[in-house]
Amino acid sequence: MKILIVEDEIKTGEYLRQGLREAGFAVDLAHDGLEGLHLALEGEHDLLILDVMLPGMDGWQVLTQLRLRHKTMPVLFLTARDQVEDRVKGLELGADDYLVKPFSFAELLARVRTILRRGRGTVEATTLQVADLELDLLRRRVSRDGRRLTLTAKEFGLLELLMRRQGEVLPRSLIASQVWDMNFDSDTNVIDVAMRRLRAKVDDDFEPKLIHTVRGMGYVLEVPETDA
């Protein structure tokens, strides 16, 4: 799932981006209202975390423009202003929740997950399954053949990408941009190392093998065809 943060305080924005990435989300970050509106209109995000006091265009104006253009992504407002009138205004404009600064990251993460769970609805929408491999997006759990697998945050993000694109050969450049948020450098082996570790956990003790290397092209997760 992908989150857009619009926050003009540099340290706060980076802190939130890092924390949400470690929790397994893909994250975009903008530092002013105009840039945030542009990213929100052009991209596909599951949630917008929006500061109220922004340069260029404040959070109220950003949300108003989004709703006028029929963008229905859920919005979590962040603000240093703890006035009832401000909270009511945000909710009336179409915000889904309101968090007053300073706040703990644990509380923000809990609210993010609650909003996303509410928006996506059913349990099936938050669970990915291929053969006997199951990934629970909300609980951040992975199991195969009923056995719990312990993955790092990057391994979880990598597996989620592979499962969402089941049967599709994913080049290293796409994996680098989606999971590591970086341009692929042919001199680095970070993706191959991470993939080897993931395969050891997902495939070594199980059959059939699900993660495959396509030489010269990339990686694919799929159930191999069996002979009749």
Short mmCIF file of C-alpha atoms in Angstrom, two decimals:
data_model
loop_
_atom_site.label_atom_id
_atom_site.label_comp_id
_atom_site.label_asym_id
_atom_site.label_seq_id
_atom_site.Cartn_x
_atom_site.Cartn_y
_atom_site.Cartn_z
CA MET A 1 0.00 0.00 0.00
CA LYS A 2 1.20 3.49 -0.86
CA ILE A 3 1.03 6.59 1.35
CA LEU A 4 1.58 10.25 0.49
CA ILE A 5 2.88 12.55 3.25
CA VAL A 6 2.59 16.34 2.85
CA GLU A 7 4.60 17.93 5.67
CA ASP A 8 6.69 21.11 5.53
CA GLU A 9 8.81 20.32 8.61
CA ILE A 10 11.77 18.49 7.07
CA LYS A 11 12.69 16.40 10.12
CA THR A 12 9.09 15.40 10.81
CA GLY A 13 8.52 14.43 7.19
CA GLU A 14 11.67 12.29 7.02
CA TYR A 15 10.88 10.70 10.38
CA LEU A 16 7.41 9.70 9.19
CA ARG A 17 8.66 8.47 5.83
CA GLN A 18 11.34 6.30 7.42
CA GLY A 19 8.97 4.87 10.02
CA LEU A 20 6.24 4.04 7.53
CA ARG A 21 8.73 2.44 5.14
CA GLU A 22 10.02 0.25 7.95
CA ALA A 23 6.39 -0.71 8.61
CA GLY A 24 6.19 -1.93 5.03
CA PHE A 25 4.51 0.93 3.18
CA ALA A 26 5.63 2.64 0.00
CA VAL A 27 5.86 6.37 0.76
CA ASP A 28 5.99 9.62 -1.23
CA LEU A 29 6.84 12.90 0.54
CA ALA A 30 6.06 16.51 -0.39
CA HIS A 31 7.07 19.62 1.58
CA ASP A 32 4.46 22.15 0.43
CA GLY A 33 0.80 22.21 -0.46
CA LEU A 34 1.18 22.74 -4.21
CA GLU A 35 3.59 19.84 -4.63
CA GLY A 36 1.41 17.67 -2.41
CA LEU A 37 -1.70 18.44 -4.46
CA HIS A 38 0.14 17.62 -7.68
CA LEU A 39 1.36 14.25 -6.34
CA ALA A 40 -2.07 13.43 -4.93
CA LEU A 41 -3.78 14.17 -8.26
CA GLU A 42 -1.22 12.41 -10.45
CA GLY A 43 -0.42 9.38 -8.31
CA GLU A 44 -2.36 6.44 -6.93
CA HIS A 45 -2.17 6.52 -3.13
CA ASP A 46 -4.09 4.54 -0.54
CA LEU A 47 -3.81 7.29 2.10
CA LEU A 48 -2.83 10.95 2.39
CA ILE A 49 -1.19 12.20 5.61
CA LEU A 50 -1.67 15.96 5.37
CA ASP A 51 -0.32 18.75 7.55
CA VAL A 52 -2.68 21.71 7.96
CA MET A 53 -0.18 24.58 8.02
CA LEU A 54 1.70 24.39 4.72
CA PRO A 55 3.43 26.94 2.45
CA GLY A 56 1.89 27.66 -0.92
CA MET A 57 -1.47 26.07 -0.14
CA ASP A 58 -2.67 24.97 3.30
CA GLY A 59 -4.06 21.56 4.10
CA TRP A 60 -7.66 22.74 4.04
CA GLN A 61 -7.20 24.00 0.47
CA VAL A 62 -5.42 20.83 -0.64
CA LEU A 63 -8.24 18.63 0.65
CA THR A 64 -10.90 20.92 -0.86
CA GLN A 65 -9.26 20.66 -4.29
CA LEU A 66 -8.95 16.89 -4.04
CA ARG A 67 -12.60 16.43 -3.19
CA LEU A 68 -13.68 18.86 -5.92
CA ARG A 69 -11.75 16.69 -8.39
CA HIS A 70 -13.37 13.54 -7.04
CA LYS A 71 -10.23 12.07 -5.42
CA THR A 72 -11.62 9.89 -2.67
CA MET A 73 -8.44 8.68 -0.95
CA PRO A 74 -8.71 8.76 2.85
CA VAL A 75 -6.98 11.68 4.59
CA LEU A 76 -5.35 11.88 8.02
CA PHE A 77 -4.75 15.47 9.12
CA LEU A 78 -1.72 16.46 11.21
CA THR A 79 -1.73 19.78 13.02
CA ALA A 80 -0.30 21.64 16.00
CA ARG A 81 -3.67 23.35 16.50
CA ASP A 82 -5.88 21.54 19.00
CA GLN A 83 -9.02 23.59 18.55
CA VAL A 84 -12.39 21.84 18.28
CA GLU A 85 -13.29 24.16 15.39
CA ASP A 86 -10.23 23.01 13.44
CA ARG A 87 -11.05 19.34 13.94
CA VAL A 88 -14.67 19.88 12.91
CA LYS A 89 -13.57 21.83 9.84
CA GLY A 90 -11.25 19.04 8.72
CA LEU A 91 -13.90 16.38 9.15
CA GLU A 92 -16.51 18.47 7.35
CA LEU A 93 -14.13 18.92 4.40
CA GLY A 94 -13.84 15.15 4.11
CA ALA A 95 -10.91 14.12 6.32
CA ASP A 96 -11.06 10.68 7.92
CA ASP A 97 -9.05 11.36 11.08
CA TYR A 98 -7.17 14.10 12.93
CA LEU A 99 -3.92 13.81 14.91
CA VAL A 100 -2.55 16.66 17.02
CA LYS A 101 1.19 17.31 17.29
CA PRO A 102 3.21 16.18 19.10
CA PHE A 103 2.15 12.55 18.69
CA SER A 104 3.78 9.16 19.06
CA PHE A 105 4.62 7.24 15.91
CA ALA A 106 2.91 4.17 17.37
CA GLU A 107 -0.36 6.10 17.58
CA LEU A 108 0.00 7.40 14.03
CA LEU A 109 0.74 3.89 12.72
CA ALA A 110 -2.29 2.48 14.53
CA ARG A 111 -4.53 5.16 13.01
CA VAL A 112 -3.06 4.59 9.55
CA ARG A 113 -3.79 0.88 9.74
CA THR A 114 -7.30 1.49 11.07
CA ILE A 115 -8.11 3.88 8.22
CA LEU A 116 -6.71 1.52 5.60
CA ARG A 117 -8.52 -1.47 7.09
CA ARG A 118 -11.77 0.47 7.13
CA GLY A 119 -11.27 1.62 3.55
CA ARG A 120 -10.36 -1.79 2.14
CA GLY A 121 -13.16 -3.58 3.93
CA THR A 122 -12.96 -7.34 3.87
CA VAL A 123 -10.28 -9.61 5.24
CA GLU A 124 -9.69 -11.00 1.75
CA ALA A 125 -8.62 -7.55 0.53
CA THR A 126 -5.78 -7.50 3.05
CA THR A 127 -4.51 -11.04 2.49
CA LEU A 128 -2.42 -12.30 -0.42
CA GLN A 129 -2.13 -16.03 -1.12
CA VAL A 130 -0.21 -18.11 -3.66
CA ALA A 131 -0.40 -21.88 -3.21
CA ASP A 132 0.19 -22.49 0.52
CA LEU A 133 2.03 -19.18 0.97
CA GLU A 134 -0.06 -16.52 2.75
CA LEU A 135 0.78 -12.89 3.48
CA ASP A 136 -1.35 -10.88 5.92
CA LEU A 137 -0.95 -7.17 5.14
CA LEU A 138 -2.53 -5.90 8.34
CA ARG A 139 -0.82 -8.16 10.85
CA ARG A 140 2.43 -8.13 8.86
CA ARG A 141 2.61 -11.91 9.04
CA VAL A 142 3.73 -14.50 6.53
CA SER A 143 3.14 -18.23 6.70
CA ARG A 144 3.66 -21.21 4.45
CA ASP A 145 1.93 -24.53 4.90
CA GLY A 146 0.69 -23.16 8.22
CA ARG A 147 4.20 -22.39 9.49
CA ARG A 148 5.03 -18.81 10.48
CA LEU A 149 7.95 -17.24 8.56
CA THR A 150 9.99 -14.44 10.14
CA LEU A 151 10.85 -11.75 7.59
CA THR A 152 12.57 -8.38 7.82
CA ALA A 153 10.65 -5.28 6.70
CA LYS A 154 12.46 -5.28 3.33
CA GLU A 155 11.85 -9.00 2.83
CA PHE A 156 8.16 -8.48 3.59
CA GLY A 157 7.97 -5.63 1.07
CA LEU A 158 9.81 -7.69 -1.52
CA LEU A 159 7.50 -10.68 -1.05
CA GLU A 160 4.41 -8.46 -1.17
CA LEU A 161 5.57 -7.04 -4.52
CA LEU A 162 6.23 -10.52 -5.94
CA MET A 163 2.86 -11.84 -4.77
CA ARG A 164 0.92 -8.83 -6.05
CA ARG A 165 2.58 -9.33 -9.45
CA GLN A 166 2.31 -13.12 -9.43
CA GLY A 167 3.39 -14.67 -12.72
CA GLU A 168 5.04 -11.46 -13.94
CA VAL A 169 8.80 -11.32 -14.43
CA LEU A 170 10.00 -8.31 -12.45
CA PRO A 171 13.27 -6.69 -13.56
CA ARG A 172 15.76 -5.61 -10.93
CA SER A 173 15.16 -1.95 -11.83
CA LEU A 174 11.48 -2.22 -10.91
CA ILE A 175 12.25 -4.07 -7.67
CA ALA A 176 14.82 -1.42 -6.74
CA SER A 177 12.39 1.45 -7.27
CA GLN A 178 9.42 -0.21 -5.57
CA VAL A 179 11.08 -1.81 -2.54
CA TRP A 180 14.27 0.22 -2.00
CA ASP A 181 13.04 3.50 -3.53
CA MET A 182 16.30 3.83 -5.47
CA ASN A 183 17.55 3.74 -9.02
CA PHE A 184 19.08 0.39 -9.87
CA ASP A 185 22.87 0.36 -9.93
CA SER A 186 24.28 -2.62 -11.82
CA ASP A 187 27.32 -2.59 -9.51
CA THR A 188 25.25 -3.38 -6.42
CA ASN A 189 24.05 -6.86 -5.48
CA VAL A 190 21.65 -5.77 -2.73
CA ILE A 191 18.62 -7.11 -4.61
CA ASP A 192 20.19 -10.49 -5.36
CA VAL A 193 21.33 -10.88 -1.76
CA ALA A 194 17.87 -9.98 -0.43
CA MET A 195 16.24 -12.36 -2.90
CA ARG A 196 18.51 -15.24 -1.83
CA ARG A 197 17.59 -14.65 1.81
CA LEU A 198 13.90 -14.46 0.98
CA ARG A 199 14.03 -17.68 -1.07
CA ALA A 200 15.80 -19.46 1.77
CA LYS A 201 12.89 -18.63 4.07
CA VAL A 202 10.04 -19.11 1.59
CA ASP A 203 11.25 -22.06 -0.50
CA ASP A 204 14.11 -24.04 1.07
CA ASP A 205 11.93 -26.19 3.34
CA PHE A 206 8.88 -26.34 1.10
CA GLU A 207 7.58 -27.67 -2.20
CA PRO A 208 6.87 -26.48 -4.78
CA LYS A 209 9.46 -23.74 -5.17
CA LEU A 210 7.67 -20.45 -5.82
CA ILE A 211 10.39 -17.82 -6.42
CA HIS A 212 12.33 -18.24 -9.65
CA THR A 213 15.19 -16.45 -11.42
CA VAL A 214 14.68 -15.65 -15.08
CA ARG A 215 18.22 -15.29 -16.37
CA GLY A 216 18.97 -11.88 -17.81
CA MET A 217 15.49 -10.58 -16.96
CA GLY A 218 14.70 -10.67 -13.25
CA TYR A 219 12.57 -12.64 -10.79
CA VAL A 220 9.09 -14.12 -10.77
CA LEU A 221 6.86 -15.71 -8.16
CA GLU A 222 4.60 -18.40 -9.57
CA VAL A 223 3.43 -21.94 -9.03
CA PRO A 224 5.33 -24.13 -11.52
CA GLU A 225 3.30 -26.15 -13.97
CA THR A 226 3.20 -29.89 -13.34
CA ASP A 227 3.18 -32.55 -15.99
CA ALA A 228 -0.14 -34.25 -16.47
#
